Amino acid sequence: MNTISSILAQSSFSEADLEQLLTCEGDQMQLLFDTGKKIKEIYIGNKIYFRGLIEFSNICHKDCYYCGIRRSNRLVNRFNLTDQEILDAAHFADECNFGSIVLQSGEISSSSFTHRITNLISQIKHQTNGRLRITLSLGEQAESVYKQWYQAGAHRYLLRIETTNPELYSKIHPSDGAHDFYRRLDCLHALRAIGFQTGTGVMIGLPSQTIQDLAHDLLFFEQFGIDMVGMGPYLKHSQTPLYALRNELLPIEQRFNLTLKMIATLRILMKDINIAATTALQAIDPFGREKGIMAGANVIMPNITPGLYRNDYLLYEHKPCTDDEPAQCRGCLEARVVMAGSEIGYGDWGDSFHFVGRKKNLPDS
Ligand code: 5AD
Ligand code: FES
């Protein structure tokens, strides 16, 4: 068996190498994190990019077994921001010089919803003179809808595959035809073909998920040539079916470290992509996102949803910062990034270097 340092010195990695990196502990794990950070600095620099996250509605037509805002959860107070509230939040991001926003909500595919989004994209573009990069995280949609949104001015899309093991996927979603692994995969391919900077991700530490599953997830990102990745630990939520399996989970610290190991290993595998230090990391550790940065992540998504609604967008328990207002989030994150020894890429779109590298083959954006 190779040592961690000899694996880290290689230029390509087998599945067995990845599994070894994902299972290292103690000093070896620290070496992995330090290498993730060093590679980030060499290939894409020391800047952290902010994406203002607007969680504008928790109304969702899907019923994922792990998610707190699933359709069947009758205990959720459902909300939907007005267009003006969304435009105001976008204006706030622009004023803060974030360079980019993410519009996220539960999944809805009605034409009134999709048209509303098209209009919002155009209005945000117009209002900010094209200064903000608009990222969408609105789930599975028809290819024609994705095209419409792209043409309206959204150029990035996040759609997590959740797990690349189809069998595990079917265990954490209802088998009703509306939650199909292969359809999700088709959506990712469609997004990429349209020209979106395409982002995906997985949950880490799901019940019955193996190290081999996670190594396959990493290889999938590489083979797909993904531009952006957001991965976080799976966190239980008492109002979901997956809560019943809470005793089968890895201890929380192990799920946390495994997430950092996934970030560092992915950075070593895909040196020029954007990797987010996700909020779910901070739900476990008050310095979770900083630790993500120290392991190779380069993107943070400050929540700029008006404070009033934050307590109702609980995908998992103990979500941090739900009592803050957007301005507090900004100040707090700024201090955190500096503490983690990095700079903030203000006024910069922060496009994935990986995307920029393959852009010459894409339709004009
Ligand atoms: N724990 C961790 N992440 C979750 N998500 C949804 N529910 C949970 C949970 N209980 C993640 C999914 C989804 C993203 C928006 O939030 O990966 O794609
Ligand atoms: Fe809303 Fe999964 S529960 S997309």
mmCIF file of C-alpha atoms and ligand atoms in Angstrom:
data_model
loop_
_atom_site.group_PDB
_atom_site.id
_atom_site.type_symbol
_atom_site.label_atom_id
_atom_site.label_comp_id
_atom_site.label_asym_id
_atom_site.label_seq_id
_atom_site.Cartn_x
_atom_site.Cartn_y
_atom_site.Cartn_z
ATOM 1 C CA MET A 1 0.000 0.000 0.000
ATOM 2 C CA ASN A 2 1.297 3.488 -0.897
ATOM 3 C CA THR A 3 1.785 6.170 1.728
ATOM 4 C CA ILE A 4 -0.394 9.291 1.584
ATOM 5 C CA SER A 5 2.586 11.428 0.576
ATOM 6 C CA SER A 6 3.477 9.135 -2.294
ATOM 7 C CA ILE A 7 -0.150 9.201 -3.515
ATOM 8 C CA LEU A 8 -0.190 12.980 -3.259
ATOM 9 C CA ALA A 9 2.919 13.166 -5.444
ATOM 10 C CA GLN A 10 1.188 11.285 -8.288
ATOM 11 C CA SER A 11 -0.327 13.023 -11.296
ATOM 12 C CA SER A 12 -3.239 10.614 -11.678
ATOM 13 C CA PHE A 13 -5.228 8.659 -9.133
ATOM 14 C CA SER A 14 -6.827 5.228 -9.126
ATOM 15 C CA GLU A 15 -10.031 4.426 -7.271
ATOM 16 C CA ALA A 16 -7.920 2.669 -4.610
ATOM 17 C CA ASP A 17 -5.778 5.823 -4.192
ATOM 18 C CA LEU A 18 -8.897 7.935 -3.675
ATOM 19 C CA GLU A 19 -10.258 5.497 -1.109
ATOM 20 C CA GLN A 20 -6.973 5.646 0.756
ATOM 21 C CA LEU A 21 -7.053 9.447 0.794
ATOM 22 C CA LEU A 22 -10.645 9.385 2.067
ATOM 23 C CA THR A 23 -9.778 7.064 4.945
ATOM 24 C CA CYS A 24 -6.558 8.653 6.204
ATOM 25 C CA GLU A 25 -6.482 9.972 9.769
ATOM 26 C CA GLY A 26 -4.413 12.173 12.119
ATOM 27 C CA ASP A 27 -1.224 13.671 10.610
ATOM 28 C CA GLN A 28 -1.927 12.060 7.270
ATOM 29 C CA MET A 29 -5.327 13.738 7.136
ATOM 30 C CA GLN A 30 -3.756 17.095 7.965
ATOM 31 C CA LEU A 31 -1.237 16.554 5.177
ATOM 32 C CA LEU A 32 -4.153 15.921 2.803
ATOM 33 C CA PHE A 33 -5.894 19.167 3.868
ATOM 34 C CA ASP A 34 -2.653 21.176 3.552
ATOM 35 C CA THR A 35 -2.089 19.748 0.081
ATOM 36 C CA GLY A 36 -5.661 20.656 -0.963
ATOM 37 C CA LYS A 37 -5.059 24.235 0.163
ATOM 38 C CA LYS A 38 -1.629 24.443 -1.471
ATOM 39 C CA ILE A 39 -2.919 23.160 -4.818
ATOM 40 C CA LYS A 40 -5.759 25.663 -4.723
ATOM 41 C CA GLU A 41 -3.281 28.501 -4.179
ATOM 42 C CA ILE A 42 -0.978 27.339 -6.961
ATOM 43 C CA TYR A 43 -3.688 26.784 -9.568
ATOM 44 C CA ILE A 44 -6.392 29.351 -8.817
ATOM 45 C CA GLY A 45 -4.937 31.677 -6.186
ATOM 46 C CA ASN A 46 -5.841 32.650 -2.658
ATOM 47 C CA LYS A 47 -9.140 34.399 -3.380
ATOM 48 C CA ILE A 48 -12.489 33.328 -1.971
ATOM 49 C CA TYR A 49 -15.561 34.248 -4.005
ATOM 50 C CA PHE A 50 -18.866 35.135 -2.408
ATOM 51 C CA ARG A 51 -22.184 34.136 -3.949
ATOM 52 C CA GLY A 52 -25.163 35.846 -2.372
ATOM 53 C CA LEU A 53 -27.639 33.037 -1.723
ATOM 54 C CA ILE A 54 -31.342 33.937 -2.016
ATOM 55 C CA GLU A 55 -33.529 31.077 -0.779
ATOM 56 C CA PHE A 56 -36.662 32.680 -2.142
ATOM 57 C CA SER A 57 -39.268 29.961 -1.570
ATOM 58 C CA ASN A 58 -39.526 26.720 0.380
ATOM 59 C CA ILE A 59 -42.503 25.454 -1.611
ATOM 60 C CA CYS A 60 -41.427 22.146 -3.118
ATOM 61 C CA HIS A 61 -43.260 19.549 -5.181
ATOM 62 C CA LYS A 62 -40.681 16.857 -4.497
ATOM 63 C CA ASP A 63 -40.520 14.544 -1.541
ATOM 64 C CA CYS A 64 -36.878 13.578 -0.967
ATOM 65 C CA TYR A 65 -36.568 11.416 2.143
ATOM 66 C CA TYR A 66 -33.783 13.530 3.658
ATOM 67 C CA CYS A 67 -35.042 17.061 3.118
ATOM 68 C CA GLY A 68 -36.864 19.149 5.726
ATOM 69 C CA ILE A 69 -38.873 21.132 3.175
ATOM 70 C CA ARG A 70 -40.196 18.052 1.328
ATOM 71 C CA ARG A 71 -43.761 18.259 0.076
ATOM 72 C CA SER A 72 -45.166 15.884 2.727
ATOM 73 C CA ASN A 73 -43.817 17.873 5.662
ATOM 74 C CA ARG A 74 -46.998 19.576 6.828
ATOM 75 C CA LEU A 75 -45.189 21.275 9.722
ATOM 76 C CA VAL A 76 -43.319 23.700 7.464
ATOM 77 C CA ASN A 77 -44.523 27.265 7.230
ATOM 78 C CA ARG A 78 -44.367 27.748 3.456
ATOM 79 C CA PHE A 79 -43.167 31.098 2.099
ATOM 80 C CA ASN A 80 -42.537 32.705 -1.254
ATOM 81 C CA LEU A 81 -40.717 36.039 -1.459
ATOM 82 C CA THR A 82 -42.276 38.699 -3.674
ATOM 83 C CA ASP A 83 -40.458 39.691 -6.862
ATOM 84 C CA GLN A 84 -39.588 42.993 -5.197
ATOM 85 C CA GLU A 85 -38.025 41.240 -2.197
ATOM 86 C CA ILE A 86 -35.915 39.123 -4.559
ATOM 87 C CA LEU A 87 -34.855 42.180 -6.579
ATOM 88 C CA ASP A 88 -33.953 43.982 -3.355
ATOM 89 C CA ALA A 89 -31.805 41.046 -2.257
ATOM 90 C CA ALA A 90 -30.057 41.060 -5.664
ATOM 91 C CA HIS A 91 -29.495 44.793 -5.292
ATOM 92 C CA PHE A 92 -27.951 44.186 -1.870
ATOM 93 C CA ALA A 93 -25.535 41.610 -3.382
ATOM 94 C CA ASP A 94 -24.600 44.082 -6.102
ATOM 95 C CA GLU A 95 -24.012 46.859 -3.560
ATOM 96 C CA CYS A 96 -21.810 44.516 -1.547
ATOM 97 C CA ASN A 97 -19.818 43.838 -4.729
ATOM 98 C CA PHE A 98 -20.377 40.087 -4.446
ATOM 99 C CA GLY A 99 -20.261 39.690 -8.240
ATOM 100 C CA SER A 100 -22.693 36.808 -8.159
ATOM 101 C CA ILE A 101 -25.976 35.527 -6.705
ATOM 102 C CA VAL A 102 -27.669 32.158 -6.419
ATOM 103 C CA LEU A 103 -31.437 31.872 -6.741
ATOM 104 C CA GLN A 104 -32.541 28.757 -4.912
ATOM 105 C CA SER A 105 -35.970 27.361 -4.040
ATOM 106 C CA GLY A 106 -37.900 24.141 -3.737
ATOM 107 C CA GLU A 107 -38.556 22.398 -7.041
ATOM 108 C CA ILE A 108 -41.589 23.516 -9.050
ATOM 109 C CA SER A 109 -42.017 23.080 -12.789
ATOM 110 C CA SER A 110 -45.310 24.849 -13.536
ATOM 111 C CA SER A 111 -45.168 27.348 -16.382
ATOM 112 C CA SER A 112 -46.161 30.207 -14.076
ATOM 113 C CA PHE A 113 -43.083 29.409 -11.975
ATOM 114 C CA THR A 114 -40.710 29.036 -14.919
ATOM 115 C CA HIS A 115 -41.945 32.286 -16.516
ATOM 116 C CA ARG A 116 -41.584 34.099 -13.249
ATOM 117 C CA ILE A 117 -37.948 33.023 -13.089
ATOM 118 C CA THR A 118 -37.306 34.113 -16.691
ATOM 119 C CA ASN A 119 -38.674 37.564 -15.858
ATOM 120 C CA LEU A 120 -36.693 37.796 -12.658
ATOM 121 C CA ILE A 121 -33.449 36.909 -14.447
ATOM 122 C CA SER A 122 -34.079 39.653 -17.034
ATOM 123 C CA GLN A 123 -34.976 42.178 -14.359
ATOM 124 C CA ILE A 124 -31.915 41.410 -12.219
ATOM 125 C CA LYS A 125 -29.683 41.661 -15.288
ATOM 126 C CA HIS A 126 -31.224 44.968 -16.243
ATOM 127 C CA GLN A 127 -31.214 46.384 -12.699
ATOM 128 C CA THR A 128 -27.543 45.591 -12.130
ATOM 129 C CA ASN A 129 -26.366 46.411 -15.655
ATOM 130 C CA GLY A 130 -25.174 42.848 -16.100
ATOM 131 C CA ARG A 131 -22.752 43.145 -13.170
ATOM 132 C CA LEU A 132 -24.043 40.060 -11.322
ATOM 133 C CA ARG A 133 -23.476 36.504 -12.498
ATOM 134 C CA ILE A 134 -26.750 34.682 -11.909
ATOM 135 C CA THR A 135 -26.640 31.094 -10.719
ATOM 136 C CA LEU A 136 -29.808 29.022 -10.528
ATOM 137 C CA SER A 137 -30.481 26.118 -8.193
ATOM 138 C CA LEU A 138 -34.052 25.234 -9.107
ATOM 139 C CA GLY A 139 -33.917 21.499 -9.654
ATOM 140 C CA GLU A 140 -34.943 19.381 -12.606
ATOM 141 C CA GLN A 141 -36.658 21.203 -15.449
ATOM 142 C CA ALA A 142 -37.390 20.625 -19.137
ATOM 143 C CA GLU A 143 -34.485 21.353 -21.472
ATOM 144 C CA SER A 144 -36.551 24.120 -23.112
ATOM 145 C CA VAL A 145 -36.884 25.802 -19.697
ATOM 146 C CA TYR A 146 -33.168 25.592 -19.044
ATOM 147 C CA LYS A 147 -32.596 27.168 -22.485
ATOM 148 C CA GLN A 148 -35.066 29.953 -21.764
ATOM 149 C CA TRP A 149 -33.315 30.761 -18.490
ATOM 150 C CA TYR A 150 -29.901 30.686 -20.150
ATOM 151 C CA GLN A 151 -31.071 33.036 -22.873
ATOM 152 C CA ALA A 152 -32.556 35.372 -20.257
ATOM 153 C CA GLY A 153 -29.088 35.724 -18.720
ATOM 154 C CA ALA A 154 -28.448 32.967 -16.139
ATOM 155 C CA HIS A 155 -25.144 31.283 -16.881
ATOM 156 C CA ARG A 156 -24.545 28.920 -13.988
ATOM 157 C CA TYR A 157 -26.678 26.084 -12.665
ATOM 158 C CA LEU A 158 -26.322 23.928 -9.568
ATOM 159 C CA LEU A 159 -28.006 20.542 -9.515
ATOM 160 C CA ARG A 160 -26.655 18.083 -7.011
ATOM 161 C CA ILE A 161 -26.638 14.465 -8.092
ATOM 162 C CA GLU A 162 -26.820 13.714 -4.315
ATOM 163 C CA THR A 163 -25.074 10.335 -4.843
ATOM 164 C CA THR A 164 -23.790 8.662 -8.006
ATOM 165 C CA ASN A 165 -24.821 5.220 -6.744
ATOM 166 C CA PRO A 166 -28.234 4.629 -8.397
ATOM 167 C CA GLU A 167 -29.161 2.055 -5.755
ATOM 168 C CA LEU A 168 -28.433 4.453 -2.899
ATOM 169 C CA TYR A 169 -30.236 7.214 -4.824
ATOM 170 C CA SER A 170 -33.341 5.050 -4.921
ATOM 171 C CA LYS A 171 -33.114 4.448 -1.152
ATOM 172 C CA ILE A 172 -33.183 8.158 -0.331
ATOM 173 C CA HIS A 173 -35.915 9.141 -2.781
ATOM 174 C CA PRO A 174 -39.474 7.899 -3.348
ATOM 175 C CA SER A 175 -39.843 5.409 -6.210
ATOM 176 C CA ASP A 176 -42.679 7.316 -7.853
ATOM 177 C CA GLY A 177 -41.080 8.170 -11.193
ATOM 178 C CA ALA A 178 -40.615 11.802 -10.201
ATOM 179 C CA HIS A 179 -37.325 11.098 -8.401
ATOM 180 C CA ASP A 180 -35.292 9.311 -11.022
ATOM 181 C CA PHE A 181 -31.487 9.141 -10.930
ATOM 182 C CA TYR A 182 -31.138 8.902 -14.716
ATOM 183 C CA ARG A 183 -33.408 11.862 -15.327
ATOM 184 C CA ARG A 184 -31.227 13.913 -13.009
ATOM 185 C CA LEU A 185 -28.164 12.817 -14.934
ATOM 186 C CA ASP A 186 -29.888 13.805 -18.202
ATOM 187 C CA CYS A 187 -30.581 17.241 -16.726
ATOM 188 C CA LEU A 188 -26.887 17.709 -15.915
ATOM 189 C CA HIS A 189 -25.947 16.768 -19.482
ATOM 190 C CA ALA A 190 -28.591 19.124 -20.898
ATOM 191 C CA LEU A 191 -27.337 22.023 -18.747
ATOM 192 C CA ARG A 192 -23.809 21.483 -19.885
ATOM 193 C CA ALA A 193 -24.775 21.203 -23.562
ATOM 194 C CA ILE A 194 -26.733 24.478 -23.348
ATOM 195 C CA GLY A 195 -23.608 26.244 -22.126
ATOM 196 C CA PHE A 196 -24.194 26.632 -18.394
ATOM 197 C CA GLN A 197 -21.272 26.531 -16.004
ATOM 198 C CA THR A 198 -22.489 23.330 -14.449
ATOM 199 C CA GLY A 199 -22.298 22.501 -10.785
ATOM 200 C CA THR A 200 -23.232 19.387 -8.890
ATOM 201 C CA GLY A 201 -22.495 17.729 -5.576
ATOM 202 C CA VAL A 202 -23.313 14.960 -3.156
ATOM 203 C CA MET A 203 -24.246 14.478 0.461
ATOM 204 C CA ILE A 204 -21.611 12.808 2.584
ATOM 205 C CA GLY A 205 -22.346 10.269 5.304
ATOM 206 C CA LEU A 206 -25.749 9.115 4.073
ATOM 207 C CA PRO A 207 -27.040 5.912 5.671
ATOM 208 C CA SER A 208 -25.340 2.897 4.020
ATOM 209 C CA GLN A 209 -23.093 5.083 1.826
ATOM 210 C CA THR A 210 -19.609 3.539 1.481
ATOM 211 C CA ILE A 211 -16.125 4.984 0.901
ATOM 212 C CA GLN A 212 -16.251 3.326 -2.503
ATOM 213 C CA ASP A 213 -19.452 5.255 -3.283
ATOM 214 C CA LEU A 214 -17.681 8.501 -2.408
ATOM 215 C CA ALA A 215 -14.616 7.619 -4.505
ATOM 216 C CA HIS A 216 -17.016 6.945 -7.403
ATOM 217 C CA ASP A 217 -18.638 10.343 -6.806
ATOM 218 C CA LEU A 218 -15.237 12.012 -7.196
ATOM 219 C CA LEU A 219 -14.473 10.054 -10.359
ATOM 220 C CA PHE A 220 -17.865 11.026 -11.729
ATOM 221 C CA PHE A 221 -17.099 14.730 -11.207
ATOM 222 C CA GLU A 222 -13.803 14.249 -13.027
ATOM 223 C CA GLN A 223 -15.222 12.225 -15.917
ATOM 224 C CA PHE A 224 -18.141 14.607 -16.384
ATOM 225 C CA GLY A 225 -15.725 17.550 -16.325
ATOM 226 C CA ILE A 226 -17.885 19.438 -13.850
ATOM 227 C CA ASP A 227 -17.147 23.166 -13.324
ATOM 228 C CA MET A 228 -18.361 23.643 -9.743
ATOM 229 C CA VAL A 229 -19.011 21.370 -6.774
ATOM 230 C CA GLY A 230 -20.896 21.883 -3.517
ATOM 231 C CA MET A 231 -20.763 18.936 -1.112
ATOM 232 C CA GLY A 232 -21.871 18.791 2.460
ATOM 233 C CA PRO A 233 -22.386 16.321 5.274
ATOM 234 C CA TYR A 234 -25.798 14.682 5.469
ATOM 235 C CA LEU A 235 -27.618 16.048 8.525
ATOM 236 C CA LYS A 236 -30.701 14.493 10.043
ATOM 237 C CA HIS A 237 -34.072 16.225 10.194
ATOM 238 C CA SER A 238 -36.712 14.837 12.538
ATOM 239 C CA GLN A 239 -39.595 15.562 10.150
ATOM 240 C CA THR A 240 -38.227 13.340 7.378
ATOM 241 C CA PRO A 241 -38.372 9.562 6.714
ATOM 242 C CA LEU A 242 -34.561 9.212 6.735
ATOM 243 C CA TYR A 243 -34.567 10.241 10.396
ATOM 244 C CA ALA A 244 -35.612 6.654 11.196
ATOM 245 C CA LEU A 245 -32.082 5.558 10.188
ATOM 246 C CA ARG A 246 -30.292 8.101 12.403
ATOM 247 C CA ASN A 247 -28.679 5.366 14.499
ATOM 248 C CA GLU A 248 -26.938 3.966 11.435
ATOM 249 C CA LEU A 249 -25.062 7.187 10.691
ATOM 250 C CA LEU A 250 -21.341 7.767 11.127
ATOM 251 C CA PRO A 251 -20.661 9.909 14.212
ATOM 252 C CA ILE A 252 -21.010 13.586 13.355
ATOM 253 C CA GLU A 253 -17.254 14.418 13.664
ATOM 254 C CA GLN A 254 -16.467 11.621 11.244
ATOM 255 C CA ARG A 255 -19.026 12.932 8.748
ATOM 256 C CA PHE A 256 -17.455 16.369 9.130
ATOM 257 C CA ASN A 257 -13.894 15.136 8.556
ATOM 258 C CA LEU A 258 -15.013 12.975 5.663
ATOM 259 C CA THR A 259 -16.500 16.065 4.013
ATOM 260 C CA LEU A 260 -13.202 17.944 4.405
ATOM 261 C CA LYS A 261 -11.359 14.929 3.004
ATOM 262 C CA MET A 262 -13.739 14.915 0.015
ATOM 263 C CA ILE A 263 -13.031 18.625 -0.573
ATOM 264 C CA ALA A 264 -9.244 18.203 -0.371
ATOM 265 C CA THR A 265 -9.224 15.065 -2.525
ATOM 266 C CA LEU A 266 -11.442 16.704 -5.143
ATOM 267 C CA ARG A 267 -9.151 19.738 -5.234
ATOM 268 C CA ILE A 268 -6.197 17.436 -5.870
ATOM 269 C CA LEU A 269 -8.154 15.643 -8.603
ATOM 270 C CA MET A 270 -9.685 18.746 -10.236
ATOM 271 C CA LYS A 271 -7.317 21.608 -9.596
ATOM 272 C CA ASP A 272 -9.100 24.456 -11.373
ATOM 273 C CA ILE A 273 -12.783 24.016 -10.468
ATOM 274 C CA ASN A 274 -14.847 26.051 -8.026
ATOM 275 C CA ILE A 275 -15.536 24.193 -4.783
ATOM 276 C CA ALA A 276 -17.916 25.590 -2.169
ATOM 277 C CA ALA A 277 -17.419 25.453 1.584
ATOM 278 C CA THR A 278 -21.080 24.708 2.317
ATOM 279 C CA THR A 279 -23.281 25.974 5.126
ATOM 280 C CA ALA A 280 -23.934 22.377 6.252
ATOM 281 C CA LEU A 281 -20.274 22.218 7.368
ATOM 282 C CA GLN A 282 -20.906 25.130 9.684
ATOM 283 C CA ALA A 283 -23.971 23.434 11.125
ATOM 284 C CA ILE A 284 -21.556 20.938 12.705
ATOM 285 C CA ASP A 285 -18.598 23.150 13.573
ATOM 286 C CA PRO A 286 -18.688 26.930 14.168
ATOM 287 C CA PHE A 287 -15.564 27.156 11.966
ATOM 288 C CA GLY A 288 -16.768 24.596 9.445
ATOM 289 C CA ARG A 289 -16.616 26.829 6.408
ATOM 290 C CA GLU A 290 -13.163 28.174 7.298
ATOM 291 C CA LYS A 291 -11.980 24.590 7.619
ATOM 292 C CA GLY A 292 -13.453 23.930 4.161
ATOM 293 C CA ILE A 293 -11.378 26.837 2.806
ATOM 294 C CA MET A 294 -8.276 25.494 4.550
ATOM 295 C CA ALA A 295 -8.819 22.134 2.798
ATOM 296 C CA GLY A 296 -9.109 23.599 -0.716
ATOM 297 C CA ALA A 297 -12.573 25.202 -1.150
ATOM 298 C CA ASN A 298 -12.719 28.653 -2.821
ATOM 299 C CA VAL A 299 -16.391 29.677 -2.729
ATOM 300 C CA ILE A 300 -18.694 30.722 0.128
ATOM 301 C CA MET A 301 -22.385 31.432 -0.232
ATOM 302 C CA PRO A 302 -23.479 34.078 2.296
ATOM 303 C CA ASN A 303 -27.197 33.822 2.897
ATOM 304 C CA ILE A 304 -28.811 37.090 1.787
ATOM 305 C CA THR A 305 -32.408 35.919 2.167
ATOM 306 C CA PRO A 306 -34.282 38.480 4.303
ATOM 307 C CA GLY A 307 -33.947 37.318 7.949
ATOM 308 C CA LEU A 308 -37.684 36.920 8.399
ATOM 309 C CA TYR A 309 -37.833 33.845 6.188
ATOM 310 C CA ARG A 310 -34.674 32.042 7.141
ATOM 311 C CA ASN A 311 -36.140 29.919 9.877
ATOM 312 C CA ASP A 312 -38.486 28.354 7.354
ATOM 313 C CA TYR A 313 -35.785 27.159 4.945
ATOM 314 C CA LEU A 314 -34.544 24.349 7.124
ATOM 315 C CA LEU A 315 -33.317 21.493 4.947
ATOM 316 C CA TYR A 316 -31.679 19.987 8.045
ATOM 317 C CA GLU A 317 -31.529 20.641 11.783
ATOM 318 C CA HIS A 318 -29.292 23.259 13.445
ATOM 319 C CA LYS A 319 -28.855 25.311 10.279
ATOM 320 C CA PRO A 320 -26.594 28.216 11.312
ATOM 321 C CA CYS A 321 -27.214 31.973 10.961
ATOM 322 C CA THR A 322 -30.990 31.721 10.669
ATOM 323 C CA ASP A 323 -31.440 34.669 13.011
ATOM 324 C CA ASP A 324 -29.055 36.983 11.147
ATOM 325 C CA GLU A 325 -29.832 39.745 8.695
ATOM 326 C CA PRO A 326 -27.943 39.843 5.351
ATOM 327 C CA ALA A 327 -25.618 42.660 6.410
ATOM 328 C CA GLN A 328 -24.568 40.698 9.505
ATOM 329 C CA CYS A 329 -23.777 37.694 7.327
ATOM 330 C CA ARG A 330 -21.518 39.752 5.138
ATOM 331 C CA GLY A 331 -19.492 41.256 7.986
ATOM 332 C CA CYS A 332 -19.171 37.943 9.740
ATOM 333 C CA LEU A 333 -18.057 36.038 6.648
ATOM 334 C CA GLU A 334 -15.579 38.707 5.667
ATOM 335 C CA ALA A 335 -13.866 38.366 9.031
ATOM 336 C CA ARG A 336 -13.924 34.598 8.738
ATOM 337 C CA VAL A 337 -12.276 34.544 5.306
ATOM 338 C CA VAL A 338 -9.508 36.847 6.446
ATOM 339 C CA MET A 339 -9.037 34.666 9.529
ATOM 340 C CA ALA A 340 -8.618 31.653 7.258
ATOM 341 C CA GLY A 341 -5.715 33.526 5.584
ATOM 342 C CA SER A 342 -7.505 34.267 2.296
ATOM 343 C CA GLU A 343 -8.666 37.326 0.361
ATOM 344 C CA ILE A 344 -12.169 38.034 -0.923
ATOM 345 C CA GLY A 345 -12.650 38.354 -4.665
ATOM 346 C CA TYR A 346 -14.919 41.414 -4.539
ATOM 347 C CA GLY A 347 -16.363 42.740 -7.780
ATOM 348 C CA ASP A 348 -15.242 39.650 -9.619
ATOM 349 C CA TRP A 349 -17.539 37.051 -11.198
ATOM 350 C CA GLY A 350 -15.262 34.294 -9.981
ATOM 351 C CA ASP A 351 -15.941 32.049 -12.975
ATOM 352 C CA SER A 352 -14.592 28.561 -12.594
ATOM 353 C CA PHE A 353 -11.128 28.476 -14.245
ATOM 354 C CA HIS A 354 -12.117 25.057 -15.468
ATOM 355 C CA PHE A 355 -15.117 26.520 -17.279
ATOM 356 C CA VAL A 356 -13.076 29.346 -18.761
ATOM 357 C CA GLY A 357 -10.686 26.717 -20.104
ATOM 358 C CA ARG A 358 -13.414 24.798 -21.951
ATOM 359 C CA LYS A 359 -15.465 27.876 -22.922
ATOM 360 C CA LYS A 360 -14.014 28.249 -26.392
ATOM 361 C CA ASN A 361 -16.109 25.270 -27.501
ATOM 362 C CA LEU A 362 -19.386 26.714 -26.210
ATOM 363 C CA PRO A 363 -22.089 28.902 -27.725
ATOM 364 C CA ASP A 364 -21.680 32.655 -26.987
ATOM 365 C CA SER A 365 -22.767 33.662 -23.505
HETATM 366 N N1 5AD B 1 -28.661 17.223 5.043
HETATM 367 C C1 5AD B 1 -27.705 17.755 4.251
HETATM 368 N N2 5AD B 1 -27.962 18.304 3.050
HETATM 369 C C2 5AD B 1 -29.241 18.320 2.646
HETATM 370 N N3 5AD B 1 -29.799 18.789 1.519
HETATM 371 C C3 5AD B 1 -31.128 18.591 1.587
HETATM 372 N N4 5AD B 1 -31.450 18.002 2.756
HETATM 373 C C4 5AD B 1 -30.291 17.813 3.424
HETATM 374 C C5 5AD B 1 -29.957 17.237 4.671
HETATM 375 N N5 5AD B 1 -30.878 16.711 5.474
HETATM 376 C C6 5AD B 1 -29.008 19.311 0.405
HETATM 377 C C7 5AD B 1 -29.226 18.474 -0.864
HETATM 378 C C8 5AD B 1 -29.835 19.453 -1.835
HETATM 379 C C9 5AD B 1 -29.320 20.777 -1.311
HETATM 380 C C10 5AD B 1 -30.110 21.963 -1.742
HETATM 381 O O1 5AD B 1 -29.392 20.634 0.097
HETATM 382 O O2 5AD B 1 -27.976 18.016 -1.332
HETATM 383 O O3 5AD B 1 -29.458 19.251 -3.166
HETATM 384 FE FE1 FES B 2 -37.526 19.476 -2.537
HETATM 385 FE FE2 FES B 2 -36.030 17.250 -2.701
HETATM 386 S S1 FES B 2 -37.574 17.736 -1.273
HETATM 387 S S2 FES B 2 -36.193 18.849 -4.142
#
